[in-house]
Coordinates of C-alpha atoms and ligand atoms in Angstrom, one line a residue:
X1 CA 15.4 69.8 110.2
X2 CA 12.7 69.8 112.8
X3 CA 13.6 65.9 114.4
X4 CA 17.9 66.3 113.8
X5 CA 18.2 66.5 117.6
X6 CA 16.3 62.8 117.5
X7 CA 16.5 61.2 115.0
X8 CA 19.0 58.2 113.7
X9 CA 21.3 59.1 111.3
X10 CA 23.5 56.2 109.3
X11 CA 26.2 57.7 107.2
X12 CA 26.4 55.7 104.0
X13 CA 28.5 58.2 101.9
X14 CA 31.8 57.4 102.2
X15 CA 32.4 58.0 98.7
X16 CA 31.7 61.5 99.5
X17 CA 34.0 62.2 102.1
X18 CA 34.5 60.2 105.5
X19 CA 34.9 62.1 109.2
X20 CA 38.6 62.4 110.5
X21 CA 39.8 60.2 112.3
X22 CA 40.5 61.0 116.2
X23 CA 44.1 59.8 116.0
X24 CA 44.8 61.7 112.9
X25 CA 42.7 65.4 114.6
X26 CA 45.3 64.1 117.6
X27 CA 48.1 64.9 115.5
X28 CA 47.0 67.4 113.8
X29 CA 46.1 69.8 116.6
X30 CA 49.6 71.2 117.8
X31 CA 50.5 72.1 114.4
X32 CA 47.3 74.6 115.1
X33 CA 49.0 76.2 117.6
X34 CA 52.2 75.7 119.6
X35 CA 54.2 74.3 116.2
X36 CA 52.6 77.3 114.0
X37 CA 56.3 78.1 112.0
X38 CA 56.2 78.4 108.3
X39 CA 58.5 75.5 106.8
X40 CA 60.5 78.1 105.1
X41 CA 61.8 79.6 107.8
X42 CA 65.4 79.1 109.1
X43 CA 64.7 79.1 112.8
X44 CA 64.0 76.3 115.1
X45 CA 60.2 77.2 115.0
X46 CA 59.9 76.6 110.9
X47 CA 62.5 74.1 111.3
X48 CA 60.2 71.9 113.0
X49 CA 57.2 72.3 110.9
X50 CA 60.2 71.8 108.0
X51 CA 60.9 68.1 109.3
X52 CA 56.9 67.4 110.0
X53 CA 56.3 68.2 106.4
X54 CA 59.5 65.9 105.1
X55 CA 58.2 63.0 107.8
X56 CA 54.8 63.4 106.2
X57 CA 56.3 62.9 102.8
X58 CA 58.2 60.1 103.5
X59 CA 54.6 58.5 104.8
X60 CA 52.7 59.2 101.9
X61 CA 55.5 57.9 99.7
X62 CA 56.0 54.2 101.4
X63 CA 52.3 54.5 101.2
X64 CA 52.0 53.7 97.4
X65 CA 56.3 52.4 97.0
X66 CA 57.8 55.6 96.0
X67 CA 60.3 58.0 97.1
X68 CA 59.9 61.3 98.8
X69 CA 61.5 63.6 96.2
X70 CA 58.4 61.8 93.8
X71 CA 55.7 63.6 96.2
X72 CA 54.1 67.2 95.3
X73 CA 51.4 68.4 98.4
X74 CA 48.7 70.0 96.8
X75 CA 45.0 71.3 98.2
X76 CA 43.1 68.6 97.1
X77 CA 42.4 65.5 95.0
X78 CA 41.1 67.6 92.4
X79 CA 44.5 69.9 92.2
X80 CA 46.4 66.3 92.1
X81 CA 44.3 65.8 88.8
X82 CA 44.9 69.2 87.9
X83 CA 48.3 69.4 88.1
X84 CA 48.8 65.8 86.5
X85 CA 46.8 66.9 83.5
X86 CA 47.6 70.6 83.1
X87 CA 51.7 70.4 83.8
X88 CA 52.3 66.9 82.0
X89 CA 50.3 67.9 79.1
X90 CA 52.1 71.4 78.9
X91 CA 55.4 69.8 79.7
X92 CA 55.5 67.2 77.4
X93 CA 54.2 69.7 74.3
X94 CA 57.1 71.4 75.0
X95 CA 59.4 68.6 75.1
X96 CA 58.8 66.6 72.3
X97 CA 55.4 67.9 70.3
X98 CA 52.7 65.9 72.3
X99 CA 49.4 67.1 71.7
X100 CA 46.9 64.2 72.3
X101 CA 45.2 63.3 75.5
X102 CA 44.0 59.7 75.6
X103 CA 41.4 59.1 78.9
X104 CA 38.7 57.1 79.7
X105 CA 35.1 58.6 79.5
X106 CA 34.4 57.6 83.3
X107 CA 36.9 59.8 84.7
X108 CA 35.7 62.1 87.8
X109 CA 35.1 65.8 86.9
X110 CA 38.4 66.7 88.5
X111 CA 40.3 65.0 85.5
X112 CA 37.1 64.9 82.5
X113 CA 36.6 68.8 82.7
X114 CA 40.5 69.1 82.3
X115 CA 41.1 67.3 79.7
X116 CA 38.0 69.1 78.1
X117 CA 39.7 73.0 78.8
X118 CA 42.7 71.6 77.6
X119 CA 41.3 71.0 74.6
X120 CA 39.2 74.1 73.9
X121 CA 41.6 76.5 75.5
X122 CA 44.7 74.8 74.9
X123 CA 44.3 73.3 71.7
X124 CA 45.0 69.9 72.5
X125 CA 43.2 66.7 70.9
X126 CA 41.3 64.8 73.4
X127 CA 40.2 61.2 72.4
X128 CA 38.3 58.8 74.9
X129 CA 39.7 55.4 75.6
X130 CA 36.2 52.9 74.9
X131 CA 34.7 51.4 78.3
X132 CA 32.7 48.3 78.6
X133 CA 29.2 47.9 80.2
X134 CA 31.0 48.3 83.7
X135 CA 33.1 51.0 83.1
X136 CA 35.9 49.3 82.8
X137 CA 39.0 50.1 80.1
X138 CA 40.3 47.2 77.9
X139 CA 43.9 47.6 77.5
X140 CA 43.7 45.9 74.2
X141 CA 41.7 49.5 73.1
X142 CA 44.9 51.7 74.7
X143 CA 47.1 49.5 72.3
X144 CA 45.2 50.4 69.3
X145 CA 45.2 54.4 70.0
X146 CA 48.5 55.6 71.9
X147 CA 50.6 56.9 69.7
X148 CA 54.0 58.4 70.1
X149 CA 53.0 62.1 70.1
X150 CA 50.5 61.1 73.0
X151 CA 51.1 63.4 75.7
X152 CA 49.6 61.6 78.6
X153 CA 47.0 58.9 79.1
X154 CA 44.9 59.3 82.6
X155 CA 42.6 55.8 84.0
X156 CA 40.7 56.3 86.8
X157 CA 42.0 53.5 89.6
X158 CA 38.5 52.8 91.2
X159 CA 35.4 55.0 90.1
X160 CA 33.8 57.3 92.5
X161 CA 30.2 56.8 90.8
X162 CA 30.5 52.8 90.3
X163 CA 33.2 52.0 92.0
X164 CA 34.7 50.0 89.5
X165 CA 38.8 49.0 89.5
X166 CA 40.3 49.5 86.1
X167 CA 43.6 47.0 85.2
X168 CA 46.2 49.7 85.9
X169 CA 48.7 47.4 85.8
X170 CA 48.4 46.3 82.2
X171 CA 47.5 49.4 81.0
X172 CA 50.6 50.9 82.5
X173 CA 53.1 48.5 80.8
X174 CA 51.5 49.5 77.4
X175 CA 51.9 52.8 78.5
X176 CA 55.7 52.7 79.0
X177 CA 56.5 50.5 75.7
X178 CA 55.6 53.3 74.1
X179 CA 57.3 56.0 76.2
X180 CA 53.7 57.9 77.1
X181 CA 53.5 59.2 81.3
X182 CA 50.5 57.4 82.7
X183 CA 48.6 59.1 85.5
X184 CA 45.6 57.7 87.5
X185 CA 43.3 59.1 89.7
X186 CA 43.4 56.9 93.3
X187 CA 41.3 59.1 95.5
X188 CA 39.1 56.1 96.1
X189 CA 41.6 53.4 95.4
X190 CA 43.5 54.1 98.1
X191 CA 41.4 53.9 100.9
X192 CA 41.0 49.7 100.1
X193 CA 43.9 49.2 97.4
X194 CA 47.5 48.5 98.2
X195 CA 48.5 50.6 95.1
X196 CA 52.5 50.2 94.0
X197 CA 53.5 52.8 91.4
X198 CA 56.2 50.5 90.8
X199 CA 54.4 47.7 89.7
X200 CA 51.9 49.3 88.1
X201 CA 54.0 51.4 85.9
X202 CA 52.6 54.7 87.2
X203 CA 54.1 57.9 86.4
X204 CA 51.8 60.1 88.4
X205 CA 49.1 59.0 90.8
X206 CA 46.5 61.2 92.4
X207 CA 45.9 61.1 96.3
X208 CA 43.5 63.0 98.7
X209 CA 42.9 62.5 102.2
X210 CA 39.2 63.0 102.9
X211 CA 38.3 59.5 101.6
X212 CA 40.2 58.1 103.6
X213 CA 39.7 59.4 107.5
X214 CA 41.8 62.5 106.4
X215 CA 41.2 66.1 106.6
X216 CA 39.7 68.1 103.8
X217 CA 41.5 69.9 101.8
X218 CA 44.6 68.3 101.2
X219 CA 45.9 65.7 98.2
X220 CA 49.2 65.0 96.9
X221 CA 50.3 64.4 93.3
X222 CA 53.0 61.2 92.7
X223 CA 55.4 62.8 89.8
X224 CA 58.1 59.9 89.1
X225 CA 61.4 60.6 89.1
X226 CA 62.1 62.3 85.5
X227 CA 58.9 63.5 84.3
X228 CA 58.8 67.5 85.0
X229 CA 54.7 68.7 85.2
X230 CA 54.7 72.9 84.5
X231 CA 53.6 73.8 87.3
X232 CA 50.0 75.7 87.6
X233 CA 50.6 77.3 91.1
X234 CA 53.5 79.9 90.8
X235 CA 55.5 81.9 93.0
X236 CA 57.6 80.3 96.1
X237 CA 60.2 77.8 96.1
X238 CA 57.5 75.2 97.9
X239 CA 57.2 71.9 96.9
X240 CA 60.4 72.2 94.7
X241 CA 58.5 74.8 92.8
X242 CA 55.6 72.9 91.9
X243 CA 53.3 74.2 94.2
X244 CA 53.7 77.9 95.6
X245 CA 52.1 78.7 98.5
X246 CA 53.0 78.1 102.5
X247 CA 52.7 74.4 103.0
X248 CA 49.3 73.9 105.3
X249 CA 51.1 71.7 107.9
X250 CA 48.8 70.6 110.4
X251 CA 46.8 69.1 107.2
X252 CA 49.6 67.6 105.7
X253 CA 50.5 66.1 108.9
X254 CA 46.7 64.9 109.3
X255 CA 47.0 63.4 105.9
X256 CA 49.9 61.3 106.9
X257 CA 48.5 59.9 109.6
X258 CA 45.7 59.1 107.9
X259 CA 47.7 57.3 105.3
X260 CA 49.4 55.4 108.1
X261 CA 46.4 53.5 109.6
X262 CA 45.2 52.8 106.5
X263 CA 48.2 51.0 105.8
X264 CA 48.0 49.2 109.4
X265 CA 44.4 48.9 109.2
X266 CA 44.0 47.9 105.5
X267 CA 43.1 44.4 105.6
X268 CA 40.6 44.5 108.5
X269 CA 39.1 47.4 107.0
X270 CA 38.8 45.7 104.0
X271 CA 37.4 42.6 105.5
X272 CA 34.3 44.4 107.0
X273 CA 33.1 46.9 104.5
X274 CA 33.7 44.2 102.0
X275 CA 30.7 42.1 104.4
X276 CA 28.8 44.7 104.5
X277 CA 28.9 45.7 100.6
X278 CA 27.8 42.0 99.6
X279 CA 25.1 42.0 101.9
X280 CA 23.6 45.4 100.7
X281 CA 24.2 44.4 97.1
X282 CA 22.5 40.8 97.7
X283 CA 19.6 42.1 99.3
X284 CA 18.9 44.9 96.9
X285 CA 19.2 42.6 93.8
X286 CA 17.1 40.1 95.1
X287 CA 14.7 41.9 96.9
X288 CA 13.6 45.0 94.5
X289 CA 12.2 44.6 91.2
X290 CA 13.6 46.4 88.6
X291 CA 17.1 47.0 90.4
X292 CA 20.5 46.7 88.6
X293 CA 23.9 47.0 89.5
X294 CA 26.5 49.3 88.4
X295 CA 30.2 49.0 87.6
X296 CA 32.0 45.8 88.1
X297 CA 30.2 43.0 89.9
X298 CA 33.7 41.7 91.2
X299 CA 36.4 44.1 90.6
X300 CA 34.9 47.1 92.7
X301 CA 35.9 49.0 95.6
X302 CA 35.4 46.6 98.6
X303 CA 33.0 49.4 100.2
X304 CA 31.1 50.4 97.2
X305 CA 27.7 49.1 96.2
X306 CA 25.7 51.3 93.1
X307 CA 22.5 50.9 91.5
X308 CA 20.1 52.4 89.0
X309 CA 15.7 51.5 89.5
X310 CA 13.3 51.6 86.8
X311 CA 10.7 54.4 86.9
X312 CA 11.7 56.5 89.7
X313 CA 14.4 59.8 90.1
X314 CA 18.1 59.0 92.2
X315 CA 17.8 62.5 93.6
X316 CA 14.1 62.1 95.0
X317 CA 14.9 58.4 96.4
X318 CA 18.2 60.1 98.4
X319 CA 16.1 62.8 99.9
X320 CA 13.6 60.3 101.1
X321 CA 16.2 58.3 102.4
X322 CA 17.5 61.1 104.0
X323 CA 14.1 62.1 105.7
X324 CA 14.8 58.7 107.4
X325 CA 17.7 59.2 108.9
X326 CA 19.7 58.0 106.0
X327 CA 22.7 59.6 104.0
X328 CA 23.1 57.9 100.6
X329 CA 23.5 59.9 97.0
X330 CA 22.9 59.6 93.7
X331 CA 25.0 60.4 90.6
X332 CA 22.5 62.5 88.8
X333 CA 23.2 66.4 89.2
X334 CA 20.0 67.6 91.1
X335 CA 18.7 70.8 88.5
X336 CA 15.5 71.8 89.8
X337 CA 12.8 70.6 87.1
X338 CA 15.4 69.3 85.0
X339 CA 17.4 66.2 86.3
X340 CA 20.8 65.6 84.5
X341 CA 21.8 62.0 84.5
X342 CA 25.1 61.3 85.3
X343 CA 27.9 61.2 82.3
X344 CA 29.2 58.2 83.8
X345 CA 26.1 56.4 83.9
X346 CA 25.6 57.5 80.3
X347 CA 28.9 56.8 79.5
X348 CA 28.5 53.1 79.9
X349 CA 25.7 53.2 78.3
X350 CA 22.9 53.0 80.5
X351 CA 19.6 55.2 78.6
X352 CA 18.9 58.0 80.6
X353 CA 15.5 56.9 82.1
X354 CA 17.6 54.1 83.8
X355 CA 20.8 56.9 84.8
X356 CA 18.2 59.7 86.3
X357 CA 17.4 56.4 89.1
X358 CA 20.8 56.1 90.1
X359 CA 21.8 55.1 94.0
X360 CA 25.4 55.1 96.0
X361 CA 25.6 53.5 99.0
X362 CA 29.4 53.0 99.8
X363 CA 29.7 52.4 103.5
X364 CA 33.2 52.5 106.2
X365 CA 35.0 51.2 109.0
X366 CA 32.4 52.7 111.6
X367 CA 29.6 51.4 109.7
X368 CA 27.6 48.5 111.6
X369 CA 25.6 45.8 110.2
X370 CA 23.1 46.7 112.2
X371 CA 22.8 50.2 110.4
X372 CA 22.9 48.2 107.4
X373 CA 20.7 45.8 108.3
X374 CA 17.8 48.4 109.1
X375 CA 18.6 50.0 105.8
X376 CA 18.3 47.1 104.0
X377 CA 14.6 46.7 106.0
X378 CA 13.4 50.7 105.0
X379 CA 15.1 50.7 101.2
X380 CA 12.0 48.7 99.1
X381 CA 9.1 50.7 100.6
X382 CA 11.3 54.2 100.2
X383 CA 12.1 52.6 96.7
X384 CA 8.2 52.2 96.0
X385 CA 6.9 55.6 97.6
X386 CA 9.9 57.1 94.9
X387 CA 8.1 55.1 91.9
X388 CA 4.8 56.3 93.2
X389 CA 6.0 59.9 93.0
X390 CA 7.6 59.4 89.7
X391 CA 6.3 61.6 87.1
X392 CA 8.6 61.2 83.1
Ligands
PLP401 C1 36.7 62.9 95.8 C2 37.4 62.6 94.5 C3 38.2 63.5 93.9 C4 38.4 64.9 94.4 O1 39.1 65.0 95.5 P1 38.9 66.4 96.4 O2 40.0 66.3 97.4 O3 37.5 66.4 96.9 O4 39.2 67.5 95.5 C5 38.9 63.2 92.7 N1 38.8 61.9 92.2 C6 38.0 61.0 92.8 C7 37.9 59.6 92.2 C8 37.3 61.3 94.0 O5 36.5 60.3 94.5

């Protein structure tokens, strides 16, 4: 605390959230003040926040090849999952005596602890879809345990913790042979990922605009054309009553823009944290004993490079890090005297002494090579003071 005014910092936590973009707090601000109507209002004033709100769905739905009408806004990623999970499961009970949930055991909190309610509250039948050693779903495995009174499957698009890309695609066509909605979660996929519901078979696709140079607080939920989620938010007519609650416009409108540049800006994004990525994950590998990467050497998020290190606690590594000006995380849940590995980590079967010395370092278009370059310099003696400290 004492050195913040002087001190370096280098932000490598994209994963975690990202600053807003200039451009996109540009276009948010008047909808602060001077545009202020409520969207449900008939006069000029809500009329205009009315048509900022439609323009910002149209964005967000060319975004991943869908229509307008397909787009719910909702508060956050986590209500995208939410809603996906809660409202198709519900709504397909109803319709036609669904009570199985089929997801992958890799899934971020948002989606895993839903399906789990679901089933203790709910009475539904959860079953996990098998990953391999990178956390990766075989679509052979899907074929083998959707059934027809499977209410929804839900694949994460590009882990969080270990940034690996799962083959939507294929796992979508299985999907609609046998009739069974398909949602993924693509809070991280779509900062990098040209993602088309079409081609992919998607039925409902999560979305969140802080990973990707967005405001906080604000998601959207892709609901094709057909499939009717109950909603979880009642009251109002918003959102064609599947979200009450007065639209927050300037974020929306934030959101959108983000959405645009990274459409614009996708492939030279992609090109530079892609750079960077190899480079950390090169130097770590090669230059730290007892390092191992996680998730999917090849299909990963272009800006996400995760490790685990023999003999030494994620959590304590991150806060030395972060004593030198660096912001990195870990996956393991800090619990004072008691560190909890992460359920991903343990989930592709890593033992827990390996999981407890997990490392994220996922970096973004501001990031220089130069502040990856000194990382890479500062990492192996921070990595060997951790060891030193490390007590089983
Ligand atoms: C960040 C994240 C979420 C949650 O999004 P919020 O907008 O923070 O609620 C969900 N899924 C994944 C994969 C994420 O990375």
């Amino acid at each position: 605390m004492m050195n913040e005014m002087t001190l370096k910092r280098v932000y490598l936590d994209y994963a975690a959230t990202t600053p807003v973009d200039e451009r996109v707090l540009g276009k948010m601000l008047p909808f602060w003040s001077e545009h202020f109507g409520n969207p449900s209002s008939v006069h000029w004033l809500g009329q205009h926040s009315e048509q900022a709100i439609e323009s910002a769905r149209e964005q967000i739905a060319n975004f991943i090849h869908s229509n307008p009408e397909e787009i719910i806004f909702t508060g956050c990623g986590s209500e995208s999952d939410n809603l996906a999970l809660r409202g198709m499961a519900h709504s397909q009970r109803k319709l036609r005596d669904a009570n199985h949930i089929l997801i992958s055991p890799v899934e971020h909190p948002a989606v895993l602890q839903t399906a789990k309610r679901l089933t203790e509250e709910e009475g539904f039948e959860l079953e996990f879809l098998p990953v391999d050693s990178h956390g990766m779903v075989d679509p052979d495995d899907l074929k083998t345990r959707i059934h027809s009174t499977t209410a929804l499957v839900s694949v994460v698009y590009g882990n969080n913790e270990i940034g690996t890309i799962n083959p939507i695609n294929q796992i979508g066509r299985i999907c609609q042979e046998f009739g069974v909605p398909l949602h993924s979660d693509a809070v991280q996929a779509a900062a990098y990922l040209d993602i088309d519901v079409e081609n992919d078979k998607l039925d409902l696709l999560s979305l969140g605009a802080h990973k990707l140079y967005g405001p906080k607080g604000v998601g959207a939920l892709y609901v094709r054309n057909g499939w009717k989620p109950v909603p979880i938010l009642t009251g109002g007519k918003q959102e064609n009553g599947y979200r009450a609650g007065t639209s927050n416009v300037p974020l929306i409108v934030g959101f959108a823009e983000a959405v645009r540049l990274s459409d614009v800006e996708r492939a030279e994004r992609s090109d530079h944290v892609r750079c960077l990525r190899d480079l950390i994950i090169q130097a770590v590998l090669a230059g730290i004993p007892g390092s191992y990467l996680t998730g999917h050497p090849v299909d990963r998020l272009p800006n996400h490079a995760s490790f685990v290190f023999d003999n030494l606690d994620g959590n304590h590594l991150v806060a030395i890090l972060d004593t030198a000006g660096y912001c990195c995380s870990s996956g393991s849940a800090c619990k004072s005297g008691n560190p909890q590995p992460s359920e991903i980590l343990l989930g592709i079967g890593l033992p827990r002494e390996l999981a407890l010395g997990s490392l994220r370092v996922t970096v973004g278009k501001d990031t220089t090579k130069k502040d990856v370059m000194e990382f890479l310099e500062v990492l192996p003696e921070m990595v060997s003071r951790a060891r030193r400290n490390f007590r089983v």
